[in-house]
Structure formats: structure tokens, C-alpha cells
Amino acid sequence: MNTGLDYPVMGSPDAGNTAWVLASAAMVLLMTPGLAFFYGGMVRAKSVLNMMMMSLSAIGVVWVLWVLYGYSMVFGESSLGGWIGDPRQFAGLTELVGGTYSAGSGPVDIPLVGTVPALVFVAFQAGFAMVTVALVSGAVADRMRFVPWVVFAGVWATLVYFPVAHWVFALDGLTARTGGWIANELRAIDFAGGTAVEINAGAAGLALALVVGKRRGWPREAMRPHNLPAVMVGAGLLWFGWFGFNAGSSLAADGVAAVALINTMGAGAVSMVAWLVVEKIRDGKATSFGAASGVVAGLVAITPSCTAVTPIGALGVGAAAGVACALAIGLKYRFGYDDSLDVVGVHLVGGVVGTLMIGLLASSSMPPGVDGLLYGGGLAQLGRQAVAVVVVLTYSFVVTAAIAAAVKLTIGVRADPQHEVDGIDEHEHAESAYEFASTHGGGGLFGKTTPPA
């Protein structure tokens, strides 16, 4: 398709940068299966497969839409004052494949984003879209049917994630002449997605949970995680993938990536400690579940600010997130919304904390070159960050509620009451996560068994 624009830019890619972004794309993709473990371990055993499938299905749903029009909606030429990218410009990714590949030696001109092949950037950013969609599912664990979830996921990606990602990630001149309004007009700092990913998913999770309704028996019945080792494995995979998520957003193997990596490490570590301190003071025990949740809270908060704050500033961001999120997860009991896996308490609150703290702790010695309030920069940047937070939160909540209500009215969203009691896995997928062999005739675990008639 010929749009008449001089994008994509053609050139010869840088081998080192390409290798780093290729690796980062794989790391970001791993985050969605990692989230499946993280979320899957949190729910009860009778619904773990449905929970994991809701995460993993995001990979398939988002990738199809991403190729057809999603990438173009996010990174195509901006229209409507920076609110949406042209869905036709890169539709089908045809223009990004190139056609001047050669088996011979010497430089080859192919479509580029920065100094890396455009298709590598496509894959890298697809991972962001996938994990954002998957994050929302945690708010409705144990009660939302699978097919309505898949329908919701596709519509939500189209109407919420793609536009918001355009606002935040589409820098002028990166993939098209003009990009999104938050990045270029408002000039709020969000290096890797505190608004587009974390606040977006958190606000959507709250709206979806309110529309779907509470789990049966909540909050009277204890609904404890059934597999804490899986939760910790998932947190470890997320932490590993987050290095690609943040440092890979530099699109180069350079000093900016190094700053992002160090700050990602620091915020995750300190947030874990801060969460455990809160648990110890409040409950008398420091738990493995708290450690895993604390890590994720710190990673959420440092995502927008990973290149804007110093390594000491990153410790401050992580500490604030660990304390704030550890306290925020109790809000659902006070206000009566059933956010099953604390998408609001961790991702929405953590995203807000991390995004706003740029206005306080940003240092002009770091790559963006902006000072926050505590470095003598005044209130201007804090104001920009606050506007980005409010707009993304409001847009995501309102549009998500409308999408969820439409799905509820047409095909329904809630599992049958008896299915919910029995476990969604059996009724939605005809599977159970754990098969326990029954014995007949007193043979024992290793002895002779008699099969049922």
C-alpha cells in the first residue's frame, strides 16, 4: 500500500543494536507466559487452567490484530491531533518486509526503525500489547468465561490499547512524521509504558471487575493462592522479561539501555524489601507471596521512569511503590470491588506512583534531561505527568466499562453459578490441572490397582 509518505525509512541496520532488540523482543514475549504462571498460582486449583488460558490467549488474539492493523494504529501517521495512527499505513506489515535481501556480502537496505529492522521493532512492541491485555484478566479470575474473554480482549486491544499506546509510544519521526499527543504535545515522560501498559490495564481491570461482579463467596470465604511456587516462578520470569521491556525500549545497546537496566534492577529489589517490611509490621509475617508481589510493584513503578531518575532515585521509586501497593491491595475490601488478583492495587497504583514520581525525582543528568520538583525543576513536569495519568485512567475505565457491558448484554460474561462452584476448568476446557489417581482394591500408590468397571 502506497501512502505517499517517506516511511518506513530504508537503510542498513546496526548489527549490535539489532541483536539486543531481538533478544529484548523474546524477553518481552516471555513475560506473558510468566504472567500466566504468576496469575495461575494465585487462583484456586479448580480454575488455574482457565486463568492461564486467559493470559496465553492474549498472545494469539493480539498478534493477529497487530499484523492486520494494530501496529499501524499505534505507529502509523497520526491523525485527529495525535489521537490515533493511520490503520492503513502499515496494514498487513507488507511495507515493512522490504524486498532487497541478498545472500551476498555488503550492506543491505531494508525498512528501519532507528537502527534496527522495522520487523524487529514490530515484534518487540507486540509483546507490550500482549502482556497489557493479559494483565487485565487477573481482575476477573475465577468467574469469567473463556470465549467472552477472548471477544473482550480483541475489542479492548482495538479500542483502548492501540489508541493509548499511540499517544505514549509514537514519537514524532520514529515510524511516521507525527506521533501521539502525550509523547509529543504534552511531553509527559513515559519511557516504557507506565501509562499505556500499567495504568491502562489497572483501570481496565477495575472497570471489568465491576461489570462482571464479585466472586461467589467473596469476601466471606478464604480464596488463597493454590500454588505459591508457581507465583514465585512467574515473578522471576516477569523480572527477567522486564529487563527487555525497559532496557530494550532504548532500541540500542547503549548507555540509555544500561541506565534502564540498572534502575529496573534497583526498583524491583527495593520494592520487594519495602513490601516485606509493611507485611512484617502489619501482619507479623513476611511472606513469599508478598515478596513476589513487591517485586512486581517495583517493576511496574520504574517502567515509566527508568531513564529519568538516577539509580538512587530508582530506589526511592521502588520503596514508594512497595509501601503504596502493599497498602493499596486492602482497598478492595473497604470499597467492595472484587479485583481478584490485585490488578488495581499493584498495576494501577504502582503505575500512578511511578508516573507521578518522575515529576518529583527526575534528574537532568539522566537521558531525558529533565529536572523534577526535588531537583529544582518546579511543578511543570509533575503537571504533565498528572495530566497523562488522569486522561489514560479515565479513557481506559470508561471505554472498558462500555465494552464489558456490551459483551455482557450480548453473549454474557459470567460463568454458570454451579460451574463457578465446581471450577471453571472442567466446564470451560474439559480439563483439570491436577489429576490424582484413585486406587481400588487396596493396592496403594505403587501396588496393584483395579480399574473401575
Coordinates of C-alpha atoms in Angstrom, one line a residue:
M1 CA 0.0 0.0 0.0
N2 CA 1.5 3.3 -1.0
T3 CA 0.6 6.1 1.5
G4 CA 2.7 8.8 -0.2
L5 CA 4.8 9.1 3.0
D6 CA 8.5 8.7 3.2
Y7 CA 8.1 6.0 5.9
P8 CA 9.4 3.4 6.5
V9 CA 12.9 4.7 6.3
M10 CA 15.3 2.5 4.4
G11 CA 18.8 1.7 5.4
S12 CA 21.3 -0.8 6.7
P13 CA 20.7 -2.0 10.3
D14 CA 23.2 -1.9 13.1
A15 CA 24.1 -5.4 14.0
G16 CA 24.7 -4.8 17.7
N17 CA 21.5 -2.9 18.2
T18 CA 19.5 -5.4 16.2
A19 CA 20.8 -8.3 18.3
W20 CA 19.9 -6.5 21.5
V21 CA 16.3 -5.7 20.4
L22 CA 15.9 -9.2 19.0
A23 CA 16.8 -10.5 22.5
S24 CA 14.6 -7.9 24.2
A25 CA 11.6 -8.9 22.0
A26 CA 12.0 -12.5 23.1
M27 CA 12.3 -11.4 26.7
V28 CA 9.1 -9.3 26.5
L29 CA 7.2 -12.2 24.8
L30 CA 8.3 -14.4 27.8
M31 CA 6.5 -12.0 30.1
T32 CA 3.1 -13.2 29.1
P33 CA 3.7 -16.9 29.9
G34 CA 5.4 -15.6 33.0
L35 CA 2.3 -13.8 33.9
A36 CA 0.3 -16.9 33.3
F37 CA 2.4 -18.7 36.0
F38 CA 2.1 -15.7 38.3
Y39 CA -1.7 -15.4 37.9
G40 CA -2.2 -19.2 37.7
G41 CA -0.6 -19.8 41.1
M42 CA -2.7 -17.1 42.7
V43 CA -6.1 -18.7 42.0
R44 CA -7.7 -21.8 43.4
A45 CA -6.8 -25.1 41.9
K46 CA -10.1 -25.6 40.2
S47 CA -9.7 -22.6 37.9
V48 CA -6.0 -22.4 37.3
L49 CA -6.2 -23.5 33.6
N50 CA -8.8 -21.0 32.7
M51 CA -6.7 -18.3 34.3
M52 CA -3.6 -19.3 32.5
M53 CA -5.5 -19.6 29.2
M54 CA -6.8 -16.1 29.6
S55 CA -3.2 -14.9 29.7
L56 CA -1.9 -17.1 27.0
S57 CA -4.8 -16.4 24.6
A58 CA -3.7 -12.7 24.6
I59 CA -0.7 -13.8 22.5
G60 CA -2.8 -15.2 19.7
V61 CA -5.5 -12.6 19.7
V62 CA -3.2 -9.6 19.8
W63 CA -0.8 -10.9 17.3
V64 CA -3.5 -11.4 14.6
L65 CA -4.8 -7.9 15.2
W66 CA -1.3 -6.5 15.4
V67 CA -0.4 -7.7 12.0
L68 CA -3.7 -6.7 10.4
Y69 CA -4.0 -3.2 11.7
G70 CA -2.8 -2.9 15.3
Y71 CA 0.8 -1.9 14.7
S72 CA -0.4 0.7 12.1
M73 CA -2.9 2.1 14.6
V74 CA -0.1 2.6 17.1
F75 CA 2.8 3.7 14.9
G76 CA 1.1 4.9 11.7
E77 CA 0.9 8.6 10.7
S78 CA -1.0 10.4 13.5
S79 CA -4.4 12.0 12.9
L80 CA -7.1 13.7 14.9
G81 CA -4.5 15.8 16.7
G82 CA -2.3 12.9 17.8
W83 CA -5.1 10.6 19.0
I84 CA -4.8 7.7 16.6
G85 CA -2.4 6.3 14.0
D86 CA -3.5 5.6 10.4
P87 CA -4.7 1.9 10.4
R88 CA -4.0 1.6 6.7
Q89 CA -0.4 2.8 6.6
F90 CA 1.3 -0.5 7.7
A91 CA -1.7 -2.8 7.5
G92 CA -0.6 -6.4 7.0
L93 CA 3.1 -5.3 7.6
T94 CA 3.6 -5.5 3.8
E95 CA 5.6 -2.3 3.5
L96 CA 7.9 -3.4 6.4
V97 CA 9.1 -6.7 4.8
G98 CA 11.3 -4.9 2.3
G99 CA 12.5 -6.8 -0.7
T100 CA 16.2 -6.1 -1.2
Y101 CA 17.5 -9.0 0.8
S102 CA 20.7 -10.6 -0.5
A103 CA 22.7 -13.7 0.2
G104 CA 25.9 -11.8 -0.8
S105 CA 28.1 -9.7 1.4
G106 CA 27.8 -6.0 2.0
P107 CA 25.2 -3.7 3.5
V108 CA 21.5 -4.3 2.6
D109 CA 18.8 -1.6 2.6
I110 CA 15.7 -2.7 4.5
P111 CA 13.0 -0.8 6.4
L112 CA 14.3 0.5 9.7
V113 CA 13.0 2.0 13.0
G114 CA 16.0 3.8 14.4
T115 CA 18.9 1.5 13.5
V116 CA 17.1 -1.8 13.8
P117 CA 14.9 -3.6 11.2
A118 CA 11.3 -2.5 11.4
L119 CA 10.1 -6.0 11.7
V120 CA 12.2 -6.5 14.9
F121 CA 10.5 -3.4 16.3
V122 CA 7.1 -4.8 15.3
A123 CA 7.8 -8.0 17.3
F124 CA 9.2 -6.0 20.3
Q125 CA 6.2 -3.8 20.6
A126 CA 3.7 -6.7 20.0
G127 CA 4.9 -8.1 23.3
F128 CA 3.9 -4.9 25.1
A129 CA 0.4 -5.2 23.7
M130 CA 0.1 -8.9 24.6
V131 CA 1.1 -8.6 28.2
T132 CA -1.1 -5.5 28.7
V133 CA -4.2 -7.4 27.5
A134 CA -3.2 -10.4 29.7
L135 CA -2.8 -8.2 32.8
V136 CA -6.5 -7.1 32.7
S137 CA -7.6 -10.8 33.1
G138 CA -6.4 -11.0 36.7
A139 CA -9.2 -8.7 37.9
V140 CA -11.9 -11.3 36.9
A141 CA -10.2 -14.6 37.8
D142 CA -12.4 -17.5 38.9
R143 CA -15.6 -16.2 37.3
M144 CA -15.3 -15.0 33.7
R145 CA -15.9 -17.5 30.8
F146 CA -13.2 -18.0 28.3
V147 CA -15.0 -17.2 25.0
P148 CA -16.4 -13.9 26.2
W149 CA -12.9 -13.1 27.5
V150 CA -11.4 -13.6 24.0
V151 CA -14.0 -11.4 22.4
F152 CA -13.5 -8.7 25.1
A153 CA -9.7 -9.0 24.6
G154 CA -9.9 -8.3 20.9
V155 CA -12.2 -5.4 21.2
W156 CA -10.3 -3.9 24.1
A157 CA -7.0 -4.1 22.3
T158 CA -8.5 -2.3 19.3
L159 CA -10.4 0.4 21.1
V160 CA -8.3 1.0 24.2
Y161 CA -4.7 -0.3 24.0
F162 CA -3.9 0.7 20.4
P163 CA -5.0 4.3 20.7
V164 CA -3.4 4.8 24.2
A165 CA -0.2 3.2 23.0
H166 CA -0.2 5.6 20.1
W167 CA -0.5 8.6 22.5
V168 CA 2.5 7.4 24.5
F169 CA 4.9 5.4 22.3
A170 CA 4.6 7.0 18.8
L171 CA 7.3 9.6 18.9
D172 CA 7.5 12.2 16.1
G173 CA 9.8 10.9 13.4
L174 CA 10.2 7.4 14.8
T175 CA 7.9 5.5 12.4
A176 CA 6.0 8.4 10.9
R177 CA 6.3 12.2 10.7
T178 CA 3.9 12.9 13.5
G179 CA 3.0 10.7 16.5
G180 CA 0.9 10.7 19.7
W181 CA -0.1 13.7 21.7
I182 CA 1.1 12.6 25.2
A183 CA 4.6 12.0 24.0
N184 CA 4.9 14.9 21.6
E185 CA 2.5 17.7 22.6
L186 CA 2.1 17.2 26.3
R187 CA 5.7 16.0 26.6
A188 CA 5.0 13.7 29.6
I189 CA 7.8 11.2 30.2
D190 CA 6.9 7.5 30.0
F191 CA 9.8 5.6 28.7
A192 CA 8.4 2.1 28.6
G193 CA 4.7 2.2 29.5
G194 CA 3.7 3.3 32.9
T195 CA 0.5 4.9 31.4
A196 CA 0.0 2.8 28.3
V197 CA 0.6 -0.5 30.0
E198 CA 0.2 -0.3 33.7
I199 CA -2.4 2.4 34.4
N200 CA -4.3 1.4 31.3
A201 CA -4.5 -2.3 32.4
G202 CA -5.2 -1.3 36.0
A203 CA -8.1 1.0 35.2
A204 CA -9.5 -1.6 32.7
G205 CA -9.3 -4.3 35.3
L206 CA -11.3 -2.2 37.8
A207 CA -14.0 -1.5 35.2
L208 CA -14.2 -5.1 34.1
A209 CA -14.4 -6.4 37.7
L210 CA -17.3 -4.0 38.4
V211 CA -19.2 -5.1 35.3
V212 CA -18.6 -8.9 35.8
G213 CA -19.4 -8.7 39.5
K214 CA -17.9 -10.4 42.6
R215 CA -16.8 -14.0 43.0
R216 CA -19.4 -16.2 44.8
G217 CA -18.5 -16.2 48.5
W218 CA -16.2 -13.2 48.3
P219 CA -15.1 -11.8 50.7
R220 CA -16.6 -14.2 53.3
E221 CA -14.7 -17.2 52.0
A222 CA -10.9 -17.5 52.1
M223 CA -9.7 -17.7 48.5
R224 CA -6.0 -18.4 48.9
P225 CA -3.3 -18.9 46.2
H226 CA -3.1 -22.7 45.5
N227 CA 0.5 -22.8 44.3
L228 CA 2.9 -20.2 45.7
P229 CA 6.0 -21.7 44.0
A230 CA 4.3 -21.0 40.6
V231 CA 3.7 -17.4 41.8
M232 CA 7.4 -17.0 42.6
V233 CA 8.4 -18.6 39.3
G234 CA 6.1 -16.3 37.5
A235 CA 7.5 -13.3 39.3
G236 CA 11.1 -14.4 38.4
L237 CA 10.1 -14.7 34.7
L238 CA 8.5 -11.3 34.8
W239 CA 11.5 -9.7 36.3
F240 CA 13.8 -11.3 33.7
G241 CA 11.5 -10.2 30.9
W242 CA 11.2 -6.7 32.4
F243 CA 14.9 -6.0 31.6
G244 CA 14.0 -6.4 27.9
F245 CA 10.8 -4.4 28.4
N246 CA 12.6 -1.4 29.9
A247 CA 16.2 -1.5 28.6
G248 CA 15.0 -2.8 25.2
S249 CA 12.9 0.3 24.8
S250 CA 16.2 2.2 24.1
L251 CA 16.3 0.4 20.7
A252 CA 20.0 0.3 21.1
A253 CA 22.7 -1.4 23.0
D254 CA 23.9 1.8 24.6
G255 CA 24.2 3.8 27.8
V256 CA 20.5 4.5 27.9
A257 CA 19.8 0.8 28.0
A258 CA 22.3 0.4 30.7
V259 CA 20.6 3.1 32.9
A260 CA 17.2 1.5 32.3
L261 CA 18.6 -2.0 33.3
I262 CA 20.2 -0.8 36.5
N263 CA 17.2 1.2 37.6
T264 CA 14.9 -1.8 36.8
M265 CA 17.0 -4.0 39.0
G266 CA 17.1 -1.5 41.8
A267 CA 13.4 -0.6 41.9
G268 CA 12.3 -4.3 41.9
A269 CA 14.7 -5.2 44.7
V270 CA 13.9 -2.3 47.0
S271 CA 10.2 -2.6 46.4
M272 CA 10.3 -6.3 47.5
V273 CA 12.0 -5.3 50.7
A274 CA 9.6 -2.4 51.3
W275 CA 6.6 -4.7 50.8
L276 CA 8.0 -7.3 53.2
V277 CA 8.6 -4.6 55.9
V278 CA 5.0 -3.5 55.6
E279 CA 3.8 -7.1 55.9
K280 CA 6.0 -7.7 58.9
I281 CA 4.8 -4.6 60.7
R282 CA 1.1 -5.1 59.8
D283 CA 0.7 -8.8 59.9
G284 CA 3.7 -10.0 61.9
K285 CA 5.0 -12.2 59.0
A286 CA 6.9 -11.6 55.8
T287 CA 5.6 -13.9 53.1
S288 CA 6.7 -15.4 49.8
F289 CA 3.5 -14.1 48.2
G290 CA 4.4 -10.6 49.5
A291 CA 8.0 -10.9 48.1
A292 CA 6.7 -11.8 44.6
S293 CA 4.1 -9.0 44.7
G294 CA 6.6 -6.5 45.9
V295 CA 9.0 -7.2 43.0
V296 CA 6.2 -6.7 40.5
A297 CA 5.1 -3.5 42.2
G298 CA 8.6 -2.0 41.9
L299 CA 8.9 -3.1 38.3
V300 CA 5.6 -1.5 37.5
A301 CA 6.6 1.8 39.1
I302 CA 10.0 2.1 37.4
T303 CA 8.7 1.3 33.9
P304 CA 7.9 5.0 33.0
S305 CA 10.8 6.5 34.9
C306 CA 13.6 4.0 34.3
T307 CA 15.7 6.5 32.3
A308 CA 14.5 9.7 34.0
V309 CA 15.8 9.0 37.6
T310 CA 19.2 8.3 39.0
P311 CA 20.0 4.9 40.5
I312 CA 19.3 6.5 43.9
G313 CA 16.1 7.9 42.6
A314 CA 15.1 4.4 41.4
L315 CA 15.5 3.2 44.9
G316 CA 13.1 5.9 46.0
V317 CA 10.6 4.9 43.3
G318 CA 10.8 1.3 44.3
A319 CA 10.4 2.0 48.0
A320 CA 7.4 4.2 47.4
A321 CA 5.7 1.6 45.2
G322 CA 6.4 -1.3 47.6
V323 CA 4.7 0.6 50.5
A324 CA 1.9 2.1 48.5
C325 CA 0.9 -1.1 46.7
A326 CA 1.2 -3.2 49.9
L327 CA -1.3 -0.9 51.5
A328 CA -3.5 -0.4 48.4
I329 CA -4.4 -4.1 48.0
G330 CA -6.7 -3.7 51.0
L331 CA -8.8 -1.0 49.3
K332 CA -10.9 -3.6 47.6
Y333 CA -12.3 -4.8 50.9
R334 CA -13.0 -1.2 52.0
F335 CA -14.8 -0.2 48.8
G336 CA -16.3 -3.6 47.9
Y337 CA -14.9 -4.3 44.4
D338 CA -13.6 -7.8 43.8
D339 CA -10.3 -7.3 42.0
S340 CA -9.3 -11.0 42.3
L341 CA -5.5 -10.7 41.7
D342 CA -4.9 -7.1 42.7
V343 CA -4.5 -5.6 39.3
V344 CA -5.7 -2.3 40.7
G345 CA -3.6 -2.5 43.8
V346 CA -0.4 -3.3 42.0
H347 CA -0.6 -2.1 38.4
L348 CA -2.9 0.9 38.7
V349 CA -1.5 2.2 41.9
G350 CA 2.1 1.3 41.0
G351 CA 1.7 2.9 37.6
V352 CA 0.4 6.1 39.1
V353 CA 3.2 6.2 41.7
G354 CA 5.9 5.6 39.1
T355 CA 4.5 8.1 36.6
L356 CA 4.0 10.9 39.1
M357 CA 7.3 10.4 40.8
I358 CA 9.0 11.5 37.6
G359 CA 7.7 14.9 38.4
L360 CA 9.5 14.7 41.7
L361 CA 12.7 12.7 41.2
A362 CA 13.6 13.2 37.6
S363 CA 17.2 14.5 37.2
S364 CA 18.6 16.5 34.2
S365 CA 21.7 14.4 34.5
M366 CA 19.8 11.5 33.1
P367 CA 18.9 10.9 29.4
P368 CA 15.6 12.9 29.2
G369 CA 17.4 15.9 30.6
V370 CA 14.5 17.0 32.8
D371 CA 14.6 18.0 36.5
G372 CA 11.7 17.1 38.8
L373 CA 10.5 19.2 41.7
L374 CA 13.1 17.9 44.2
Y375 CA 15.9 18.7 41.8
G376 CA 14.7 22.3 41.3
G377 CA 12.6 21.8 38.2
G378 CA 9.4 23.2 39.6
L379 CA 5.9 21.8 39.1
A380 CA 5.7 21.8 35.3
Q381 CA 6.8 18.2 34.7
L382 CA 4.7 17.0 37.6
G383 CA 1.7 18.7 36.0
R384 CA 2.4 17.0 32.7
Q385 CA 2.7 13.6 34.3
A386 CA -0.6 14.2 36.2
V387 CA -2.5 15.0 33.0
A388 CA -1.2 11.9 31.4
V389 CA -2.3 9.8 34.4
V390 CA -5.8 11.3 34.6
V391 CA -6.5 11.1 30.8
V392 CA -5.3 7.5 30.4
L393 CA -7.0 6.3 33.6
T394 CA -10.3 7.9 32.6
Y395 CA -10.3 6.9 29.0
S396 CA -9.4 3.3 29.8
F397 CA -12.0 3.0 32.6
V398 CA -14.9 4.5 30.6
V399 CA -14.3 2.7 27.3
T400 CA -13.6 -0.6 29.1
A401 CA -16.8 -0.4 31.0
A402 CA -18.7 0.2 27.8
I403 CA -17.0 -2.8 26.0
A404 CA -17.6 -5.1 29.0
A405 CA -21.3 -4.0 29.3
A406 CA -21.8 -4.7 25.6
V407 CA -20.3 -8.2 25.8
K408 CA -22.3 -8.9 28.9
L409 CA -25.6 -7.9 27.2
T410 CA -24.9 -9.9 24.0
I411 CA -23.1 -13.2 24.9
G412 CA -22.8 -12.9 28.7
V413 CA -19.6 -12.9 30.7
R414 CA -20.2 -14.8 33.9
A415 CA -19.8 -18.5 34.5
D416 CA -22.8 -20.5 35.5
P417 CA -23.2 -20.4 39.3
Q418 CA -22.7 -24.2 39.6
H419 CA -19.7 -24.1 37.2
E420 CA -18.1 -21.4 39.3
V421 CA -18.6 -23.5 42.4
D422 CA -17.3 -26.7 40.8
G423 CA -14.4 -25.0 39.0
I424 CA -14.3 -23.2 35.6
D425 CA -11.6 -25.5 34.2
E426 CA -13.8 -28.6 33.9
H427 CA -16.7 -26.8 32.3
E428 CA -14.8 -24.3 30.1
H429 CA -12.0 -26.5 28.9
A430 CA -12.9 -30.1 29.9
E431 CA -9.6 -30.4 31.8
S432 CA -8.3 -30.2 35.3
A433 CA -4.8 -29.0 36.2
Y434 CA -4.1 -31.8 38.6
E435 CA -5.1 -35.5 38.2
F436 CA -4.9 -37.6 41.3
A437 CA -5.0 -41.3 40.6
S438 CA -7.6 -43.2 42.6
T439 CA -6.8 -46.7 43.7
H440 CA -9.1 -49.7 44.0
G441 CA -8.6 -52.9 46.0
G442 CA -6.1 -51.6 48.5
G443 CA -3.2 -51.6 46.0
G444 CA -1.8 -48.3 47.3
L445 CA 0.2 -45.8 45.3
F446 CA 2.7 -48.3 43.8
G447 CA 0.7 -51.5 44.3
K448 CA -1.8 -53.3 42.1
T449 CA -5.0 -51.3 41.2
T450 CA -8.3 -52.5 39.8
P451 CA -9.8 -50.2 37.2
P452 CA -13.4 -49.2 37.6
A453 CA -16.0 -51.3 35.8

